[in-house]
Tab-separated table of C-alpha atoms in Angstrom:
chain	number	residue	atom	x	y	z
A	1	MET	CA	-70.008	183.074	36.178
A	2	TRP	CA	-65.915	181.357	36.434
A	3	ALA	CA	-63.999	182.103	39.144
A	4	VAL	CA	-60.363	181.813	39.272
A	5	ILE	CA	-58.132	180.841	42.326
A	6	SER	CA	-54.716	181.481	42.268
A	7	GLN	CA	-51.782	179.809	44.106
A	8	ILE	CA	-49.697	181.899	45.762
A	9	PRO	CA	-46.337	180.880	46.644
A	10	VAL	CA	-45.090	182.157	50.783
A	11	PRO	CA	-42.180	185.164	49.447
A	12	ASP	CA	-38.693	183.853	50.983
A	13	VAL	CA	-38.886	187.392	52.687
A	14	VAL	CA	-41.886	186.134	54.797
A	15	ALA	CA	-39.476	183.235	55.958
A	16	ARG	CA	-36.461	185.496	56.463
A	17	ALA	CA	-38.429	187.940	58.877
A	18	GLY	CA	-39.742	184.845	60.505
A	19	GLY	CA	-36.112	184.305	61.184
A	20	MET	CA	-34.862	187.875	62.548
A	21	LEU	CA	-38.127	187.584	64.936
A	22	SER	CA	-35.453	185.382	67.092
A	23	TYR	CA	-33.234	188.922	67.367
A	24	LEU	CA	-36.103	190.982	68.796
A	25	PRO	CA	-36.786	192.028	72.589
A	26	VAL	CA	-39.676	189.949	74.097
A	27	PRO	CA	-41.599	193.252	74.910
A	28	SER	CA	-42.773	194.459	78.063
A	29	PRO	CA	-46.907	193.710	79.036
A	30	LEU	CA	-47.673	196.856	78.565
A	31	VAL	CA	-46.423	196.864	75.058
A	32	ALA	CA	-47.950	193.870	74.000
A	33	ALA	CA	-51.558	195.132	75.106
A	34	LEU	CA	-50.980	198.234	73.601
A	35	ALA	CA	-49.628	196.133	70.397
A	36	LEU	CA	-53.080	194.011	70.484
A	37	THR	CA	-55.327	196.849	71.078
A	38	VAL	CA	-53.947	198.304	67.945
A	39	LEU	CA	-54.737	195.291	65.763
A	40	PHE	CA	-57.926	194.431	67.210
A	41	GLY	CA	-58.580	198.091	66.938
A	42	LEU	CA	-57.561	197.229	62.624
A	43	VAL	CA	-59.097	193.867	62.638
A	44	TRP	CA	-62.738	195.951	63.374
A	45	LEU	CA	-62.297	198.439	60.804
A	46	LEU	CA	-61.355	196.344	58.224
A	47	HIS	CA	-64.854	194.495	59.184
A	48	TRP	CA	-67.079	197.650	58.843
A	49	SER	CA	-64.898	198.021	55.718
A	50	ILE	CA	-65.781	195.439	53.806
A	51	THR	CA	-69.087	195.286	52.933
A	52	PRO	CA	-69.647	192.339	51.626
A	53	SER	CA	-70.706	191.727	48.070
A	54	SER	CA	-74.938	189.474	46.919
A	55	ASN	CA	-73.576	186.633	45.106
A	56	GLN	CA	-76.104	185.354	42.103
A	57	LEU	CA	-76.443	182.039	41.952
A	58	ASN	CA	-75.410	180.478	38.604
A	59	LEU	CA	-77.631	177.206	37.676
A	60	TYR	CA	-75.859	174.508	35.469
A	61	TYR	CA	-78.233	172.139	33.561
A	62	ASN	CA	-79.591	170.701	30.457
A	63	GLN	CA	-82.184	172.653	28.817
A	64	SER	CA	-81.809	170.609	24.672
A	65	ASN	CA	-83.186	167.733	26.329
A	66	PRO	CA	-85.208	168.307	29.811
A	67	LEU	CA	-86.053	165.648	32.148
A	68	THR	CA	-89.855	165.641	32.218
A	69	LEU	CA	-91.686	164.297	35.460
A	70	CYS	CA	-94.694	162.814	36.533
A	71	ILE	CA	-96.358	164.698	39.203
A	72	PRO	CA	-99.425	163.781	41.356
A	73	LYS	CA	-101.533	165.602	41.512
A	74	ARG	CA	-102.877	165.234	45.686
A	75	PRO	CA	-105.033	167.148	48.417
A	76	PRO	CA	-102.771	168.878	50.831
A	77	ARG	CA	-101.845	167.197	53.745
A	78	ARG	CA	-103.967	167.515	57.085
A	79	VAL	CA	-101.517	168.639	59.649
A	80	GLU	CA	-102.342	169.042	63.788
A	81	THR	CA	-99.947	171.068	66.139
A	82	THR	CA	-97.448	169.466	68.493
A	83	SER	CA	-94.513	169.983	71.264
A	84	SER	CA	-91.604	171.970	69.854
A	85	ILE	CA	-88.502	172.345	69.836
A	86	GLU	CA	-87.106	175.607	70.971
A	87	HIS	CA	-86.499	177.897	68.187
A	88	ALA	CA	-90.011	177.335	66.996
A	89	ALA	CA	-92.799	175.507	66.638
A	90	THR	CA	-93.568	172.393	64.262
A	91	THR	CA	-96.162	170.568	62.998
A	92	ARG	CA	-97.108	167.082	61.831
A	93	HIS	CA	-98.511	164.990	60.061
A	94	ALA	CA	-102.511	163.879	60.692
A	95	PRO	CA	-103.103	160.529	59.030
A	96	LEU	CA	-104.504	161.076	56.394
A	97	PRO	CA	-108.006	159.128	55.479
A	98	ASN	CA	-108.068	156.336	52.576
A	99	VAL	CA	-108.426	157.966	49.459
A	100	ALA	CA	-108.494	157.341	45.347
A	101	LYS	CA	-105.576	157.414	43.621
A	102	PRO	CA	-105.248	161.225	42.488
A	103	PRO	CA	-104.637	161.744	38.833
A	104	SER	CA	-100.794	162.873	37.908
A	105	THR	CA	-99.708	165.727	34.942
A	106	THR	CA	-95.986	165.861	33.490
A	107	GLN	CA	-93.719	168.848	34.153
A	108	THR	CA	-90.081	169.283	33.060
A	109	LEU	CA	-87.219	169.551	35.791
A	110	PRO	CA	-86.914	172.877	35.351
A	111	LYS	CA	-90.532	174.030	34.751
A	112	ARG	CA	-90.958	172.157	38.181
A	113	LEU	CA	-87.958	174.255	39.466
A	114	ALA	CA	-88.849	177.571	38.492
A	115	ALA	CA	-92.432	177.599	39.954
A	116	ARG	CA	-91.604	175.598	43.226
A	117	CYS	CA	-87.743	176.365	43.826
A	118	PRO	CA	-87.422	180.735	44.191
A	119	SER	CA	-83.710	180.300	45.671
A	120	LEU	CA	-82.838	178.510	42.810
A	121	THR	CA	-84.381	179.855	40.112
A	122	ASP	CA	-85.437	183.465	40.481
A	123	LYS	CA	-82.825	186.038	39.814
A	124	ALA	CA	-84.341	188.219	42.946
A	125	LYS	CA	-84.496	185.493	45.500
A	126	ALA	CA	-81.099	183.421	44.066
A	127	ILE	CA	-78.606	185.288	46.116
A	128	PHE	CA	-76.721	184.765	48.619
A	129	THR	CA	-75.057	187.408	50.551
A	130	PRO	CA	-72.172	186.590	52.867
A	131	SER	CA	-72.474	187.785	57.017
A	132	ARG	CA	-70.211	190.884	57.528
A	133	TRP	CA	-68.603	188.741	59.688
A	134	LEU	CA	-67.679	185.900	57.380
A	135	PHE	CA	-66.305	187.571	54.092
A	136	ASN	CA	-63.793	184.973	53.133
A	137	GLY	CA	-64.196	181.167	52.647
A	138	HIS	CA	-62.055	180.348	54.894
A	139	LEU	CA	-64.340	182.203	57.719
A	140	GLN	CA	-67.084	180.247	56.294
A	141	THR	CA	-65.913	177.352	56.744
A	142	ALA	CA	-63.894	177.741	60.061
A	143	ALA	CA	-67.536	178.818	61.273
A	144	VAL	CA	-68.872	175.501	60.753
A	145	THR	CA	-66.649	173.895	63.130
A	146	LYS	CA	-67.365	176.814	65.834
A	147	LEU	CA	-70.762	176.598	65.531
A	148	ALA	CA	-71.186	172.901	66.188
A	149	PHE	CA	-73.076	173.366	69.548
A	150	PHE	CA	-74.497	175.708	68.651
A	151	LYS	CA	-77.934	177.390	70.699
A	152	GLY	CA	-81.120	176.983	69.014
A	153	TYR	CA	-80.433	173.846	67.253
A	154	ASP	CA	-81.036	171.195	69.677
A	155	VAL	CA	-82.521	168.178	67.803
A	156	ASP	CA	-83.473	164.914	69.990
A	157	TYR	CA	-82.369	161.914	68.203
A	158	HIS	CA	-84.006	158.541	68.499
A	159	ARG	CA	-81.224	156.171	67.469
A	160	GLU	CA	-81.763	152.878	65.924
A	161	LEU	CA	-78.613	150.319	65.456
A	162	VAL	CA	-78.490	148.616	62.075
A	163	SER	CA	-76.826	145.372	61.889
A	164	LEU	CA	-74.651	144.690	58.428
A	165	PRO	CA	-73.726	141.518	56.688
A	166	ASP	CA	-70.314	141.650	57.851
A	167	GLY	CA	-71.384	142.027	61.681
A	168	GLY	CA	-71.011	145.790	61.698
A	169	ALA	CA	-72.900	148.112	62.323
A	170	VAL	CA	-74.229	152.066	61.802
A	171	ALA	CA	-76.463	154.223	63.275
A	172	LEU	CA	-79.739	155.604	62.444
A	173	ASP	CA	-81.025	158.597	64.307
A	174	TRP	CA	-84.834	159.838	63.326
A	175	TYR	CA	-86.395	162.456	63.873
A	176	PRO	CA	-89.289	162.876	64.794
A	177	SER	CA	-90.027	159.713	66.445
A	178	PHE	CA	-92.347	156.975	65.661
A	179	GLU	CA	-93.419	157.259	69.243
A	180	GLU	CA	-93.529	160.978	68.594
A	181	GLN	CA	-95.330	161.006	65.282
A	182	PRO	CA	-96.591	157.038	64.391
A	183	ASP	CA	-97.902	158.231	60.901
A	184	SER	CA	-95.417	156.315	58.514
A	185	SER	CA	-96.357	158.204	55.121
A	186	ILE	CA	-94.347	161.300	56.441
A	187	PRO	CA	-92.026	161.976	53.231
A	188	ILE	CA	-88.361	160.483	54.656
A	189	VAL	CA	-85.341	162.626	54.048
A	190	LEU	CA	-81.760	160.481	54.692
A	191	ILE	CA	-79.223	162.528	55.757
A	192	LEU	CA	-75.246	161.539	55.246
A	193	HIS	CA	-72.890	163.540	57.689
A	194	GLY	CA	-68.883	164.336	56.028
A	195	LEU	CA	-65.812	162.797	56.942
A	196	THR	CA	-65.704	161.887	60.530
A	197	GLY	CA	-68.969	163.593	61.097
A	198	GLY	CA	-71.968	162.664	62.860
A	199	SER	CA	-76.183	163.395	64.096
A	200	HIS	CA	-74.590	166.025	66.308
A	201	GLU	CA	-72.946	168.345	63.489
A	202	PHE	CA	-74.177	171.586	62.735
A	203	TYR	CA	-75.159	171.263	59.272
A	204	VAL	CA	-76.566	167.720	59.800
A	205	ARG	CA	-79.121	169.566	62.682
A	206	ALA	CA	-79.666	172.467	61.027
A	207	LEU	CA	-80.927	170.212	57.573
A	208	VAL	CA	-82.976	168.131	60.038
A	209	GLN	CA	-84.612	171.080	62.120
A	210	TRP	CA	-85.323	173.247	58.705
A	211	MET	CA	-87.236	169.759	56.954
A	212	THR	CA	-89.248	168.761	59.669
A	213	ALA	CA	-90.344	172.295	60.879
A	214	ALA	CA	-92.830	174.283	58.697
A	215	PRO	CA	-94.039	173.994	55.618
A	216	TYR	CA	-92.319	170.281	55.030
A	217	HIS	CA	-93.090	168.529	57.937
A	218	TYR	CA	-90.673	165.878	56.813
A	219	ARG	CA	-88.854	162.461	59.021
A	220	ALA	CA	-85.587	162.796	59.129
A	221	VAL	CA	-82.940	160.333	59.523
A	222	VAL	CA	-79.053	160.486	59.939
A	223	MET	CA	-76.724	157.655	58.416
A	224	ASN	CA	-74.174	157.773	61.324
A	225	ASN	CA	-71.037	156.028	59.469
A	226	ARG	CA	-69.689	152.972	61.503
A	227	GLY	CA	-68.283	154.526	63.965
A	228	CYS	CA	-69.056	158.030	63.959
A	229	GLY	CA	-71.571	160.181	65.437
A	230	PHE	CA	-70.399	158.353	69.077
A	231	SER	CA	-71.652	155.118	68.050
A	232	GLU	CA	-69.227	151.541	68.438
A	233	LEU	CA	-66.941	150.187	66.037
A	234	LEU	CA	-67.739	146.353	66.122
A	235	THR	CA	-65.558	145.118	62.854
A	236	PRO	CA	-62.157	145.709	62.105
A	237	GLN	CA	-63.786	147.843	59.030
A	238	MET	CA	-64.791	151.699	58.861
A	239	TYR	CA	-65.691	153.514	56.130
A	240	SER	CA	-63.890	155.443	53.449
A	241	ALA	CA	-65.176	158.292	51.055
A	242	GLY	CA	-66.119	155.477	48.305
A	243	TYR	CA	-67.917	152.695	49.968
A	244	THR	CA	-71.225	152.409	48.966
A	245	ASP	CA	-72.426	149.374	50.349
A	246	ASP	CA	-73.438	150.754	53.808
A	247	LEU	CA	-75.701	153.154	52.266
A	248	ARG	CA	-76.864	150.540	49.743
A	249	PHE	CA	-77.944	147.648	52.385
A	250	VAL	CA	-79.390	150.841	54.955
A	251	LEU	CA	-81.554	152.185	51.464
A	252	ASN	CA	-82.996	149.362	50.340
A	253	ARG	CA	-83.896	147.970	54.350
A	254	LEU	CA	-86.197	151.459	54.796
A	255	HIS	CA	-87.610	150.640	51.530
A	256	ARG	CA	-88.957	147.217	52.496
A	257	GLN	CA	-90.087	149.253	56.153
A	258	PHE	CA	-91.462	152.236	54.102
A	259	PRO	CA	-92.575	150.982	50.181
A	260	ASP	CA	-95.246	153.361	49.619
A	261	THR	CA	-93.328	156.033	51.093
A	262	SER	CA	-91.505	158.618	49.351
A	263	MET	CA	-88.161	159.186	49.883
A	264	LEU	CA	-85.233	161.766	49.272
A	265	ALA	CA	-81.784	162.032	50.652
A	266	ALA	CA	-79.059	164.450	50.829
A	267	GLY	CA	-75.058	164.374	51.500
A	268	PHE	CA	-72.775	166.641	52.933
A	269	SER	CA	-68.546	166.535	51.829
A	270	LEU	CA	-68.094	163.526	51.759
A	271	GLY	CA	-71.231	162.248	52.395
A	272	ALA	CA	-72.031	163.652	48.800
A	273	ASN	CA	-69.643	161.860	47.610
A	274	ILE	CA	-70.676	158.864	48.829
A	275	LEU	CA	-74.157	159.640	47.545
A	276	VAL	CA	-73.469	160.863	44.506
A	277	LYS	CA	-71.401	156.961	43.708
A	278	TYR	CA	-74.091	155.619	44.716
A	279	LEU	CA	-76.228	157.137	42.398
A	280	GLY	CA	-74.239	156.418	39.529
A	281	GLU	CA	-74.094	152.781	40.554
A	282	GLU	CA	-77.656	152.056	41.006
A	283	GLU	CA	-78.558	154.303	37.497
A	284	GLY	CA	-82.028	153.354	36.869
A	285	ARG	CA	-82.463	151.209	39.813
A	286	CYS	CA	-82.541	153.334	42.326
A	287	PHE	CA	-86.272	154.445	44.438
A	288	LEU	CA	-84.919	157.424	45.662
A	289	GLN	CA	-87.449	160.356	44.285
A	290	GLY	CA	-84.603	163.450	44.580
A	291	ALA	CA	-81.289	163.999	46.389
A	292	VAL	CA	-78.800	166.946	47.092
A	293	ALA	CA	-74.925	166.403	47.212
A	294	VAL	CA	-73.800	169.502	48.866
A	295	GLY	CA	-69.808	170.285	49.290
A	296	ASN	CA	-68.818	167.538	47.325
A	297	PRO	CA	-65.386	166.886	45.923
A	298	PHE	CA	-65.955	164.691	42.635
A	299	ASN	CA	-63.091	164.033	41.964
A	300	MET	CA	-60.755	162.793	45.135
A	301	LEU	CA	-57.442	162.442	43.523
A	302	LYS	CA	-57.671	166.159	42.514
A	303	ALA	CA	-59.592	168.015	45.414
A	304	SER	CA	-56.225	165.707	46.948
A	305	GLU	CA	-53.274	167.407	45.505
A	306	ILE	CA	-55.007	171.254	45.111
A	307	LEU	CA	-55.951	171.013	49.126
A	308	SER	CA	-52.363	169.535	49.483
A	309	GLU	CA	-50.524	172.210	47.094
A	310	GLY	CA	-51.873	175.071	49.231
A	311	LEU	CA	-50.908	177.104	52.234
A	312	LEU	CA	-53.465	177.112	53.992
A	313	GLY	CA	-54.828	173.723	52.799
A	314	SER	CA	-51.337	171.994	53.680
A	315	LEU	CA	-50.688	174.012	56.850
A	316	ILE	CA	-54.411	173.690	58.862
A	317	TYR	CA	-56.545	171.928	57.024
A	318	THR	CA	-54.821	168.888	55.965
A	319	LYS	CA	-53.538	168.284	59.161
A	320	VAL	CA	-57.245	169.153	61.012
A	321	MET	CA	-58.740	166.154	59.086
A	322	ARG	CA	-55.599	163.899	59.459
A	323	ASN	CA	-56.340	164.447	63.736
A	324	ASN	CA	-60.147	163.766	63.735
A	325	LEU	CA	-59.600	160.695	61.446
A	326	VAL	CA	-56.720	159.807	64.074
A	327	ARG	CA	-59.397	160.664	66.688
A	328	ALA	CA	-61.729	158.077	65.594
A	329	PHE	CA	-59.436	155.764	64.843
A	330	LEU	CA	-58.055	155.398	68.485
A	331	ARG	CA	-61.500	155.598	69.784
A	332	HIS	CA	-61.731	152.027	68.357
A	333	LYS	CA	-57.995	151.054	68.230
A	334	GLN	CA	-58.915	147.901	69.940
A	335	VAL	CA	-61.180	146.886	67.131
A	336	PHE	CA	-57.872	146.870	64.956
A	337	ASN	CA	-55.604	144.444	67.163
A	338	GLY	CA	-55.107	141.453	64.673
A	339	SER	CA	-55.845	143.145	61.370
A	340	GLY	CA	-52.616	143.444	60.449
A	341	LEU	CA	-52.709	147.248	60.832
A	342	ASP	CA	-50.188	148.762	62.397
A	343	VAL	CA	-51.997	150.289	65.410
A	344	ASP	CA	-48.693	152.469	66.408
A	345	LEU	CA	-47.892	153.771	62.684
A	346	VAL	CA	-51.144	154.867	62.024
A	347	ALA	CA	-51.063	156.714	64.965
A	348	LYS	CA	-48.129	158.808	64.258
A	349	SER	CA	-49.734	159.128	60.342
A	350	ARG	CA	-48.724	162.872	59.988
A	351	THR	CA	-50.257	163.673	57.023
A	352	LEU	CA	-53.852	163.061	55.475
A	353	TYR	CA	-52.192	161.025	52.623
A	354	GLU	CA	-49.871	158.698	55.194
A	355	PHE	CA	-52.878	158.068	57.251
A	356	ASP	CA	-54.533	156.929	54.075
A	357	ASP	CA	-51.870	154.973	52.960
A	358	LEU	CA	-51.448	152.979	55.790
A	359	MET	CA	-55.336	152.822	56.806
A	360	THR	CA	-57.707	153.369	54.250
A	361	ARG	CA	-56.255	151.912	51.117
A	362	ARG	CA	-55.578	149.074	53.306
A	363	MET	CA	-58.341	147.967	54.840
A	364	PHE	CA	-60.134	148.494	51.175
A	365	GLY	CA	-57.422	146.631	49.430
A	366	PHE	CA	-55.502	149.697	47.188
A	367	GLU	CA	-52.383	148.833	46.107
A	368	THR	CA	-51.588	152.738	46.357
A	369	VAL	CA	-53.659	155.800	47.987
A	370	ARG	CA	-54.302	156.990	44.471
A	371	ASP	CA	-55.563	154.504	43.383
A	372	TYR	CA	-57.900	154.990	46.497
A	373	TYR	CA	-58.695	158.463	45.634
A	374	ILE	CA	-59.502	157.406	42.169
A	375	SER	CA	-61.742	154.533	42.586
A	376	ALA	CA	-63.496	156.304	45.244
A	377	SER	CA	-64.233	159.822	43.321
A	378	SER	CA	-68.212	160.437	42.509
A	379	SER	CA	-67.267	161.993	39.534
A	380	PRO	CA	-67.120	159.492	36.760
A	381	TRP	CA	-70.604	158.237	38.318
A	382	VAL	CA	-72.009	161.413	37.484
A	383	ARG	CA	-73.475	160.823	34.048
A	384	ARG	CA	-74.915	158.157	35.073
A	385	VAL	CA	-76.956	158.885	37.825
A	386	ARG	CA	-80.799	158.726	37.050
A	387	VAL	CA	-81.736	160.327	40.255
A	388	PRO	CA	-83.410	164.908	40.179
A	389	LEU	CA	-79.797	165.171	41.563
A	390	LEU	CA	-79.041	169.093	42.691
A	391	CYS	CA	-75.574	169.519	43.025
A	392	LEU	CA	-74.835	172.925	45.849
A	393	ASN	CA	-70.754	173.861	45.799
A	394	SER	CA	-69.238	176.858	46.458
A	395	LEU	CA	-66.543	178.367	44.133
A	396	ASP	CA	-64.131	179.607	47.067
A	397	ASP	CA	-64.827	175.947	48.813
A	398	PRO	CA	-60.864	175.852	50.389
A	399	ILE	CA	-61.399	172.123	50.626
A	400	CYS	CA	-63.513	171.012	47.599
A	401	SER	CA	-61.937	173.092	45.358
A	402	PHE	CA	-63.901	174.352	42.132
A	403	GLN	CA	-61.163	172.705	39.755
A	404	SER	CA	-62.114	169.394	40.578
A	405	ILE	CA	-66.157	170.104	39.525
A	406	PRO	CA	-67.773	167.773	35.922
A	407	PHE	CA	-69.426	170.613	34.795
A	408	GLN	CA	-69.554	169.585	31.533
A	409	ASP	CA	-70.998	166.220	32.773
A	410	CYS	CA	-73.877	167.818	35.259
A	411	ILE	CA	-75.107	170.044	31.959
A	412	ASN	CA	-75.002	167.217	30.206
A	413	ASN	CA	-76.822	164.987	32.410
A	414	PRO	CA	-80.842	166.087	32.143
A	415	TYR	CA	-80.891	164.835	35.836
A	416	VAL	CA	-78.527	166.650	37.315
A	417	VAL	CA	-78.920	170.376	37.927
A	418	LEU	CA	-75.326	172.122	39.499
A	419	ALA	CA	-75.662	175.792	41.404
A	420	THR	CA	-72.777	177.795	42.104
A	421	THR	CA	-72.636	180.652	44.807
A	422	ALA	CA	-68.713	182.563	44.328
A	423	HIS	CA	-69.206	182.965	48.079
A	424	GLY	CA	-69.836	180.390	51.017
A	425	GLY	CA	-66.872	178.373	51.717
A	426	HIS	CA	-67.307	174.377	53.031
A	427	LEU	CA	-70.493	173.805	54.146
A	428	GLY	CA	-70.710	176.958	55.059
A	429	TRP	CA	-72.959	179.908	53.458
A	430	PHE	CA	-74.007	181.556	56.203
A	431	GLU	CA	-75.872	184.939	56.187
A	432	THR	CA	-76.697	187.625	58.334
A	433	GLY	CA	-79.769	186.042	60.488
A	434	ALA	CA	-82.333	188.132	62.597
A	435	ASP	CA	-79.437	191.722	63.466
A	436	ASP	CA	-75.817	191.916	62.468
A	437	ASN	CA	-74.892	189.973	65.568
A	438	GLN	CA	-76.443	186.835	64.052
A	439	ILE	CA	-75.599	184.528	61.661
A	440	LYS	CA	-77.637	181.661	60.464
A	441	PRO	CA	-77.233	178.845	57.031
A	442	TRP	CA	-78.353	180.077	54.167
A	443	TRP	CA	-78.398	177.425	52.770
A	444	THR	CA	-81.499	175.489	53.555
A	445	LYS	CA	-83.584	177.516	51.271
A	446	PRO	CA	-82.268	176.282	47.743
A	447	VAL	CA	-82.256	172.447	49.385
A	448	GLY	CA	-84.803	172.317	51.422
A	449	GLU	CA	-86.957	173.763	48.084
A	450	PHE	CA	-85.105	171.287	45.884
A	451	ILE	CA	-86.292	168.392	47.999
A	452	ALA	CA	-89.565	169.471	48.492
A	453	ALA	CA	-90.409	169.978	44.506
A	454	LEU	CA	-89.478	166.259	43.510
A	455	GLU	CA	-91.862	164.165	46.467
A	456	GLY	CA	-93.928	162.120	44.730
A	457	THR	CA	-92.899	162.627	41.821
A	458	GLN	CA	-91.910	160.246	38.799
A	459	VAL	CA	-89.174	160.434	36.092
A	460	VAL	CA	-91.113	159.835	32.354
A	461	THR	CA	-88.405	158.682	30.906
A	462	SER	CA	-87.057	158.787	27.139
A	463	GLY	CA	-84.559	156.714	25.118
A	464	ALA	CA	-81.995	160.137	24.965
A	465	GLN	CA	-82.544	160.285	29.081
A	466	ALA	CA	-82.279	156.337	29.875
A	467	ARG	CA	-78.389	156.391	27.862
């Protein structure tokens, strides 16, 4: 199903009405209180009159040339119960005895998903029903920020600082730590956060808890970009939407440390763009067994243009992102002294475009912001991805427009599965929880199922698939 989101200009009558407000008398406190009471009453009635409709998830993939996977027949892992975090008891892997290499079988990717991913493929279960409280994409998006410190999603990370070749550093936040669970055979899922985010973000902690609890029992590691996640910036270089060298360095390092451990990855928003671009650049050289990109902007230029043209995009979203970037920049401003950047001018940038013009494109050597956006886009790299990849996007995402999704490239590549929902906002997908007053993320179900379905598998390539 395709959805069309129209751009609605602000009528002139709104501007005229705004000018007339200055001539109205200031209401008394009693009148103001009554007006607010009526307003909240109308909102309450609107809320209960709206029953969110269920969204059937739409799946796009290559049906004419399906990918074939080699799947080992392994005995189930033995687990032992240990300490738990607040929301639920978790279980951890016990080291397995030495056993002979098990036999394997083959299965196409669509059949594998049909067998292991009901939240993606089962029509009765591949459904997202938005919470009654969050009935549109803007509310779903706002909830992601408001739930930054949502109770019940606490994670006690163990931080590891990784030095980079140029003198910079990234912070890796592990859960569970190797002190808590020393078994190095536990599958690892690497998580990449969004713009100016970190391991503290709600969506990151939600996935960490989901993948480390039953039935998966994985080990999660969050890669905090340079200067993110409350880490120090050591060199006058931050990160960008298209800079993949840090991710490449970290993954190569993890592979050297754990050569026999299953490794998968998940990226959100800007992190999703970086991950997909990296996968395309590496092509068949990547050792990840599977990857997930959630809320990927894909085409940075088109997504930026659409966002800036929209009313809420230009008035709210781009300004919030600009404010977050400037705040992150000022937190490390002493590092940029003598770097050639005008620190004061960057701090005074009024829009996201201005920040990228004064800061990002100069830092990474681009002539214009347009050149930077084009180069940073992951959409041209989708066709080169050679790792099973799930792309999950919402068609009402107010930040990463559905118009930027490369539908045909996703369908043509047998390694890529694209899943879309009509609603969900940007990284939201909140559904009703245990009762009507609670909400919980829905997206963890299809993401967790996909990651687990690919764990331990290998791709059986053919000439057509290798192109």
